């Protein structure tokens, strides 16, 4: 069986490797002329590292990124609300990694090239049309000028072409642009001093003003430095989203730095981190409404093409990686390929829709707003502001929603050890 994947991003390349390992013929097409290590930082949850590790990529991830020790939530005064050990530090069989998105992309690319061969990934090819005919999918790809330069025939077509997916738009032509609820993000990377031991992800503030940061480079850590990826979220009000051509535009310090004056926590000086960034980018926090279906005959969606979500809980890339494994398992089960795509959809669409909706309601970050609302000037006793039982419920419910809770992952590890990979999984 041959599978064509439109999109060589994190989800597309991960799926390609899972499918190839399972014995499928795979071709990947992407519209960029050359893959480059672009972007800023990203977190890969332990449940997704499990899959990348099985593909032989954990040594490269460990040599490049930071094995995240903890996730810490704090108020805008730097007081800790919740600190949670991550990955192996939480007793799981796999780590969580904080890493530069571009470097992760290149690790996946090199791994996929080894598995698929030099001709298995083709660039400068944007999917422009496709049709299903005689049990096959025929996809056409064009260059930057719109000239059709290649036609590919396959048994399955996977749209892994991101939040502006052309495959998704074919089935939902009236969907319109991504949804925006008024939050702009400024992102940057800064070489600075290690904080909290050098392996902590921090989320501080509240929904309308938040600061997120985490170190992403092992090489810098070995030199006694920290390459800090950071994000500033600021609510702008109920306006229309910036036009697509303004996404990823250079950010201006004067537009957001004054709002963080005084955010010196002792263990982290937020204004200093922001001011020392090499480059700052600005773009809106957007998602899309959950779809009624992903699969249409022999065509399906994956990753951001299927379920773009707000960056809460570090779920976007991790869930895209899990999609690829789930798709592979259903196709490997045999039988009618269309039925396999329906099973993949039934398995993945409902939980992804729930995460999208939860993140719109602040997801696990709701704890930040509760503390800000109840103790805007800070607290001396967290328990009197946010009782332990309430905090544990917020954390536990979200982890279970994303299938990243300790019990689920330990059970999965035991199943893999005893019987090998199983398709009967919560995701």
Coordinates of C-alpha atoms in Angstrom, one line a residue:
X1 CA 0.0 0.0 0.0
X2 CA 1.3 3.4 -0.9
X3 CA 0.7 6.5 1.2
X4 CA 1.3 10.1 0.0
X5 CA 1.7 12.7 2.7
X6 CA 1.2 16.4 1.9
X7 CA 3.4 18.3 4.4
X8 CA 6.9 17.7 5.8
X9 CA 6.3 19.2 9.2
X10 CA 6.5 17.5 12.5
X11 CA 3.3 15.5 12.0
X12 CA 4.0 14.6 8.4
X13 CA 7.5 13.3 8.9
X14 CA 6.7 11.4 12.1
X15 CA 3.8 9.7 10.3
X16 CA 6.0 8.9 7.3
X17 CA 8.5 7.1 9.6
X18 CA 5.8 5.2 11.4
X19 CA 4.2 4.1 8.2
X20 CA 7.5 3.2 6.5
X21 CA 8.6 1.1 9.5
X22 CA 5.3 -0.8 9.3
X23 CA 6.0 -1.7 5.7
X24 CA 4.1 0.9 3.7
X25 CA 5.5 2.7 0.7
X26 CA 5.6 6.4 1.5
X27 CA 6.2 9.7 -0.3
X28 CA 6.2 13.1 1.3
X29 CA 5.7 16.4 -0.5
X30 CA 6.1 19.9 0.8
X31 CA 5.7 23.3 -0.8
X32 CA 9.0 24.8 0.6
X33 CA 12.0 24.7 -1.7
X34 CA 14.3 23.7 1.1
X35 CA 13.8 22.6 4.7
X36 CA 15.5 25.0 7.1
X37 CA 15.8 25.0 10.9
X38 CA 13.4 27.8 11.4
X39 CA 11.2 28.8 14.4
X40 CA 11.7 29.0 18.1
X41 CA 11.1 26.5 21.0
X42 CA 8.8 23.6 21.4
X43 CA 8.0 21.0 24.0
X44 CA 7.5 17.3 23.2
X45 CA 5.6 15.4 25.8
X46 CA 6.8 12.0 27.1
X47 CA 3.9 10.3 25.4
X48 CA 5.1 11.5 22.0
X49 CA 8.8 11.0 22.8
X50 CA 7.8 7.4 23.3
X51 CA 7.1 7.2 19.6
X52 CA 10.2 9.2 18.5
X53 CA 12.3 7.0 20.7
X54 CA 10.9 3.8 19.1
X55 CA 12.0 5.4 15.8
X56 CA 15.6 5.7 17.1
X57 CA 15.6 9.4 17.5
X58 CA 16.0 9.8 21.3
X59 CA 19.8 10.1 21.2
X60 CA 19.6 13.0 18.7
X61 CA 16.9 14.7 20.8
X62 CA 18.9 14.3 24.0
X63 CA 22.1 15.6 22.4
X64 CA 20.3 18.7 21.1
X65 CA 17.5 19.7 23.5
X66 CA 16.9 19.9 27.3
X67 CA 15.4 17.0 29.1
X68 CA 12.7 18.9 31.0
X69 CA 12.8 18.4 34.7
X70 CA 9.6 20.2 35.8
X71 CA 6.7 22.4 34.7
X72 CA 6.2 25.2 37.1
X73 CA 3.1 27.6 37.2
X74 CA 3.5 30.9 39.0
X75 CA 1.5 34.1 39.5
X76 CA 2.8 37.4 38.2
X77 CA 4.7 37.9 41.3
X78 CA 6.8 34.7 40.7
X79 CA 5.1 32.8 43.5
X80 CA 4.8 29.1 42.7
X81 CA 1.3 27.7 42.3
X82 CA 2.2 24.2 41.1
X83 CA 5.4 22.4 40.2
X84 CA 5.1 19.1 38.4
X85 CA 8.0 16.7 37.6
X86 CA 8.1 15.7 33.9
X87 CA 9.1 12.7 31.9
X88 CA 11.7 10.5 33.6
X89 CA 11.8 12.8 36.6
X90 CA 8.2 11.8 37.2
X91 CA 9.1 8.1 37.0
X92 CA 8.0 7.6 33.3
X93 CA 10.1 5.5 30.9
X94 CA 10.6 8.4 28.5
X95 CA 11.7 12.0 28.9
X96 CA 10.0 15.2 27.9
X97 CA 12.2 17.4 25.7
X98 CA 12.3 21.2 25.3
X99 CA 14.0 21.9 22.0
X100 CA 14.3 24.4 19.2
X101 CA 11.6 23.7 16.7
X102 CA 13.9 24.0 13.8
X103 CA 16.4 21.5 15.2
X104 CA 13.6 19.1 16.0
X105 CA 12.4 19.5 12.4
X106 CA 15.9 18.7 11.1
X107 CA 16.2 15.6 13.3
X108 CA 12.9 14.3 12.0
X109 CA 14.0 15.1 8.4
X110 CA 17.3 13.3 8.7
X111 CA 15.5 10.3 10.3
X112 CA 12.9 10.3 7.5
X113 CA 15.6 10.5 4.8
X114 CA 17.3 7.5 6.2
X115 CA 14.1 5.5 6.2
X116 CA 12.4 6.7 3.0
X117 CA 15.5 7.3 0.9
X118 CA 16.7 10.5 -0.8
X119 CA 13.7 10.5 -3.2
X120 CA 11.1 9.9 -0.6
X121 CA 10.7 13.5 0.4
X122 CA 10.2 16.1 -2.3
X123 CA 10.3 19.9 -1.9
X124 CA 9.0 22.8 -4.0
X125 CA 5.7 20.9 -4.5
X126 CA 2.4 22.4 -3.2
X127 CA -0.6 20.2 -3.4
X128 CA -3.2 21.9 -5.6
X129 CA -5.8 19.3 -6.4
X130 CA -6.6 15.6 -6.0
X131 CA -9.3 13.1 -6.9
X132 CA -10.3 9.6 -6.0
X133 CA -10.7 7.2 -8.8
X134 CA -10.8 3.4 -9.1
X135 CA -9.6 2.8 -5.5
X136 CA -6.7 5.2 -5.9
X137 CA -6.0 8.9 -5.0
X138 CA -4.4 11.0 -7.7
X139 CA -2.7 14.1 -6.3
X140 CA -1.3 17.0 -8.3
X141 CA 1.5 19.2 -7.1
X142 CA 2.6 22.6 -8.4
X143 CA 5.6 24.9 -8.1
X144 CA 5.6 28.4 -6.7
X145 CA 4.3 29.8 -10.0
X146 CA 1.3 27.4 -10.0
X147 CA 2.6 25.1 -12.7
X148 CA 1.8 21.5 -12.2
X149 CA 5.1 19.7 -12.0
X150 CA 4.2 16.3 -10.5
X151 CA 1.3 13.9 -10.2
X152 CA 1.4 11.1 -7.6
X153 CA -0.9 8.1 -7.4
X154 CA -1.4 6.4 -4.1
X155 CA -3.8 4.2 -2.0
X156 CA -4.0 6.8 0.7
X157 CA -3.6 10.6 0.8
X158 CA -2.8 12.3 4.2
X159 CA -3.2 16.0 4.6
X160 CA -0.5 17.1 7.1
X161 CA -0.2 20.6 5.6
X162 CA -0.8 22.7 8.6
X163 CA -3.3 25.2 9.9
X164 CA -3.8 26.6 6.4
X165 CA -4.2 23.1 4.9
X166 CA -5.2 22.9 1.3
X167 CA -6.5 19.4 1.8
X168 CA -8.8 20.5 4.6
X169 CA -10.0 23.5 2.5
X170 CA -11.0 21.2 -0.3
X171 CA -13.5 19.5 1.9
X172 CA -14.5 22.6 3.9
X173 CA -14.2 25.5 1.4
X174 CA -16.4 27.9 3.4
X175 CA -14.5 27.5 6.7
X176 CA -12.7 30.8 6.5
X177 CA -9.6 31.9 8.3
X178 CA -8.4 30.5 11.7
X179 CA -10.3 31.7 14.8
X180 CA -8.8 34.4 17.1
X181 CA -10.0 35.4 20.5
X182 CA -7.8 38.4 20.9
X183 CA -4.4 37.2 22.2
X184 CA -1.2 38.3 20.5
X185 CA 2.0 36.4 21.2
X186 CA 5.5 37.8 21.0
X187 CA 8.2 35.1 20.9
X188 CA 12.0 35.2 21.2
X189 CA 15.1 33.3 22.1
X190 CA 17.6 34.7 24.6
X191 CA 21.0 33.6 25.8
X192 CA 20.9 34.1 29.5
X193 CA 21.6 32.7 32.9
X194 CA 20.2 29.3 33.9
X195 CA 17.3 29.5 36.3
X196 CA 15.7 27.0 38.7
X197 CA 18.4 24.4 38.0
X198 CA 18.4 24.9 34.2
X199 CA 15.7 22.4 33.1
X200 CA 12.4 24.0 34.1
X201 CA 9.5 25.2 32.0
X202 CA 7.7 28.2 33.6
X203 CA 4.3 29.7 33.0
X204 CA 3.6 32.8 34.9
X205 CA 0.8 35.4 35.0
X206 CA -2.7 34.8 33.9
X207 CA -4.9 34.5 30.8
X208 CA -4.7 38.1 29.6
X209 CA -1.0 38.6 30.4
X210 CA 1.3 35.5 30.6
X211 CA 5.0 34.8 30.3
X212 CA 6.2 31.3 29.3
X213 CA 9.8 30.3 29.1
X214 CA 12.0 27.2 29.0
X215 CA 15.7 26.4 28.0
X216 CA 16.1 24.5 24.7
X217 CA 19.8 23.9 24.1
X218 CA 22.0 21.2 25.7
X219 CA 25.1 22.9 24.1
X220 CA 24.4 26.1 25.9
X221 CA 23.8 24.3 29.1
X222 CA 27.1 22.6 28.9
X223 CA 28.7 26.0 28.6
X224 CA 27.0 27.2 31.8
X225 CA 24.4 29.2 29.8
X226 CA 20.7 28.9 29.0
X227 CA 19.2 29.4 25.6
X228 CA 15.8 30.5 26.8
X229 CA 12.8 30.3 24.6
X230 CA 10.1 32.7 25.8
X231 CA 6.6 33.8 24.9
X232 CA 4.6 36.8 26.0
X233 CA 0.8 36.5 25.7
X234 CA -1.2 39.7 25.8
X235 CA -5.0 40.1 25.4
X236 CA -5.8 42.8 22.8
X237 CA -9.6 42.8 22.9
X238 CA -12.3 41.4 20.6
X239 CA -10.8 42.5 17.2
X240 CA -10.4 40.8 13.9
X241 CA -7.3 38.6 13.6
X242 CA -4.3 40.2 11.9
X243 CA -4.1 39.2 8.2
X244 CA -2.1 36.1 7.4
X245 CA 0.6 38.1 5.7
X246 CA 1.3 39.8 9.1
X247 CA 1.9 36.6 10.9
X248 CA 5.5 36.0 12.1
X249 CA 6.4 39.7 11.6
X250 CA 9.2 41.3 13.6
X251 CA 8.0 42.3 17.0
X252 CA 8.6 45.7 18.7
X253 CA 9.6 45.9 22.3
X254 CA 7.6 49.0 22.9
X255 CA 4.4 47.1 22.1
X256 CA 4.6 44.7 25.0
X257 CA 7.7 45.1 27.2
X258 CA 6.3 47.9 29.4
X259 CA 3.5 45.5 30.5
X260 CA 6.2 43.3 32.1
X261 CA 7.9 46.1 34.1
X262 CA 8.5 44.8 37.6
X263 CA 8.3 41.1 36.7
X264 CA 11.6 40.3 38.4
X265 CA 11.0 37.1 40.4
X266 CA 14.5 37.0 41.9
X267 CA 15.0 33.6 40.3
X268 CA 14.1 35.1 36.9
X269 CA 14.2 38.6 35.6
X270 CA 11.5 38.7 32.9
X271 CA 12.2 42.2 31.4
X272 CA 15.9 41.3 31.1
X273 CA 15.2 38.1 29.3
X274 CA 13.0 39.9 26.8
X275 CA 15.4 42.8 26.2
X276 CA 18.3 40.5 25.4
X277 CA 16.5 38.5 22.7
X278 CA 18.3 38.2 19.3
X279 CA 15.0 38.3 17.3
X280 CA 11.4 38.9 18.3
X281 CA 8.4 37.6 16.3
X282 CA 4.7 38.6 16.7
X283 CA 1.7 36.5 15.7
X284 CA -1.8 35.8 16.9
X285 CA -2.9 32.8 19.0
X286 CA -5.4 31.0 16.8
X287 CA -7.1 27.7 16.3
X288 CA -10.0 26.3 14.2
X289 CA -13.3 24.8 15.2
X290 CA -13.3 21.0 15.5
X291 CA -14.5 19.3 12.3
X292 CA -17.3 16.8 12.0
X293 CA -15.0 14.4 10.1
X294 CA -11.4 14.1 8.9
X295 CA -11.6 11.2 6.6
X296 CA -13.3 11.2 3.1
X297 CA -12.9 7.9 1.3
X298 CA -9.1 7.3 1.0
X299 CA -8.1 10.8 2.2
X300 CA -7.6 12.0 5.8
X301 CA -6.1 14.8 7.9
X302 CA -3.4 14.8 10.5
X303 CA -1.8 17.2 13.0
X304 CA -2.6 20.9 12.6
X305 CA -4.5 20.3 9.4
X306 CA -6.9 18.2 11.5
X307 CA -6.9 19.8 14.9
X308 CA -5.1 23.2 15.3
X309 CA -5.3 24.2 18.9
X310 CA -4.1 27.0 21.2
X311 CA -0.6 26.3 22.6
X312 CA -1.8 25.3 26.1
X313 CA -0.4 22.2 27.7
X314 CA 2.3 21.6 25.0
X315 CA -0.1 19.5 23.0
X316 CA 0.1 20.6 19.4
X317 CA 3.2 18.9 18.1
X318 CA 2.9 16.0 20.6
X319 CA -0.6 15.1 19.4
X320 CA 0.5 15.4 15.8
X321 CA 3.1 12.7 16.5
X322 CA 0.6 10.5 18.2
X323 CA -1.7 10.9 15.2
X324 CA 0.9 9.3 13.0
X325 CA 1.2 6.3 15.1
X326 CA -2.5 5.8 15.4
X327 CA -3.0 6.1 11.6
X328 CA -0.2 3.5 11.1
X329 CA -1.8 1.1 13.5
X330 CA -5.2 1.3 11.9
X331 CA -3.9 0.9 8.4
X332 CA -1.7 -2.0 9.6
X333 CA -4.7 -3.8 11.0
X334 CA -5.6 -4.8 7.4
X335 CA -8.9 -4.8 5.6
X336 CA -10.5 -2.0 3.7
X337 CA -8.3 1.2 3.8
X338 CA -11.3 3.4 3.9
X339 CA -12.6 1.6 7.0
X340 CA -9.1 2.0 8.5
X341 CA -9.3 5.7 8.0
X342 CA -12.7 5.8 9.7
X343 CA -11.3 3.9 12.7
X344 CA -8.4 6.4 12.9
X345 CA -10.8 9.3 12.8
X346 CA -13.1 7.7 15.5
X347 CA -10.1 7.1 17.7
X348 CA -8.5 10.5 17.4
X349 CA -11.1 13.1 16.4
X350 CA -13.2 13.1 19.7
X351 CA -10.3 13.5 22.1
X352 CA -8.7 16.2 19.9
X353 CA -12.0 18.1 19.7
X354 CA -12.2 18.0 23.5
X355 CA -8.6 19.4 23.8
X356 CA -9.4 22.2 21.4
X357 CA -12.5 23.2 23.3
X358 CA -10.7 22.9 26.7
X359 CA -7.8 25.1 25.6
X360 CA -10.3 27.7 24.5
X361 CA -11.5 27.7 28.1
X362 CA -7.9 28.1 29.3
X363 CA -7.3 24.4 29.8
X364 CA -4.9 23.7 32.6
X365 CA -4.0 27.4 32.7
X366 CA -7.2 28.1 34.4
X367 CA -5.3 27.8 37.7
X368 CA -3.5 31.0 36.9
X369 CA -6.7 33.0 36.5
X370 CA -8.2 31.6 39.7
X371 CA -5.1 32.7 41.7
X372 CA -5.1 36.1 40.0
X373 CA -8.8 36.6 40.7
X374 CA -8.6 35.5 44.3
X375 CA -5.2 37.0 45.2
X376 CA -4.1 39.7 42.8
X377 CA -1.5 41.1 45.2
X378 CA 0.0 37.7 45.9
X379 CA -0.5 35.2 48.7
X380 CA 1.1 33.9 51.9
X381 CA -0.8 30.6 51.9
X382 CA -1.7 29.1 48.6
X383 CA -4.1 26.6 50.2
X384 CA -6.3 29.4 51.3
X385 CA -6.5 30.8 47.7
X386 CA -6.5 27.6 45.7
X387 CA -7.2 24.5 47.9
X388 CA -5.0 21.5 47.1
X389 CA -8.0 19.4 46.1
X390 CA -9.2 21.9 43.6
X391 CA -5.7 22.3 42.1
X392 CA -5.2 18.5 41.9
X393 CA -8.6 18.2 40.1
X394 CA -7.6 20.9 37.5
X395 CA -4.3 19.2 36.8
X396 CA -5.6 15.6 36.8
X397 CA -8.6 16.3 34.6
X398 CA -6.4 18.0 31.9
X399 CA -3.7 15.3 32.0
X400 CA -6.4 12.6 31.5
X401 CA -8.0 14.7 28.7
X402 CA -4.7 14.7 26.8
X403 CA -3.8 11.1 27.7
X404 CA -0.7 12.3 29.4
X405 CA -1.5 11.3 33.0
X406 CA 1.0 9.1 34.8
X407 CA -1.3 6.1 35.1
X408 CA -2.1 5.9 31.4
X409 CA 1.5 6.2 30.4
X410 CA 2.8 3.6 32.8
X411 CA 0.1 1.2 31.7
X412 CA 1.1 1.8 28.1
X413 CA 4.7 1.2 29.0
X414 CA 3.8 -2.1 30.7
X415 CA 1.7 -3.2 27.7
X416 CA 4.5 -2.4 25.2
X417 CA 7.0 -4.4 27.3
X418 CA 4.8 -7.4 27.5
X419 CA 3.1 -7.6 24.1
X420 CA 4.7 -5.0 21.9
X421 CA 2.8 -2.0 20.4
X422 CA -1.0 -2.2 20.9
X423 CA -3.7 -0.4 18.9
X424 CA -6.0 -0.4 21.9
X425 CA -4.9 2.9 23.4
X426 CA -6.8 5.9 24.9
X427 CA -5.7 8.1 22.0

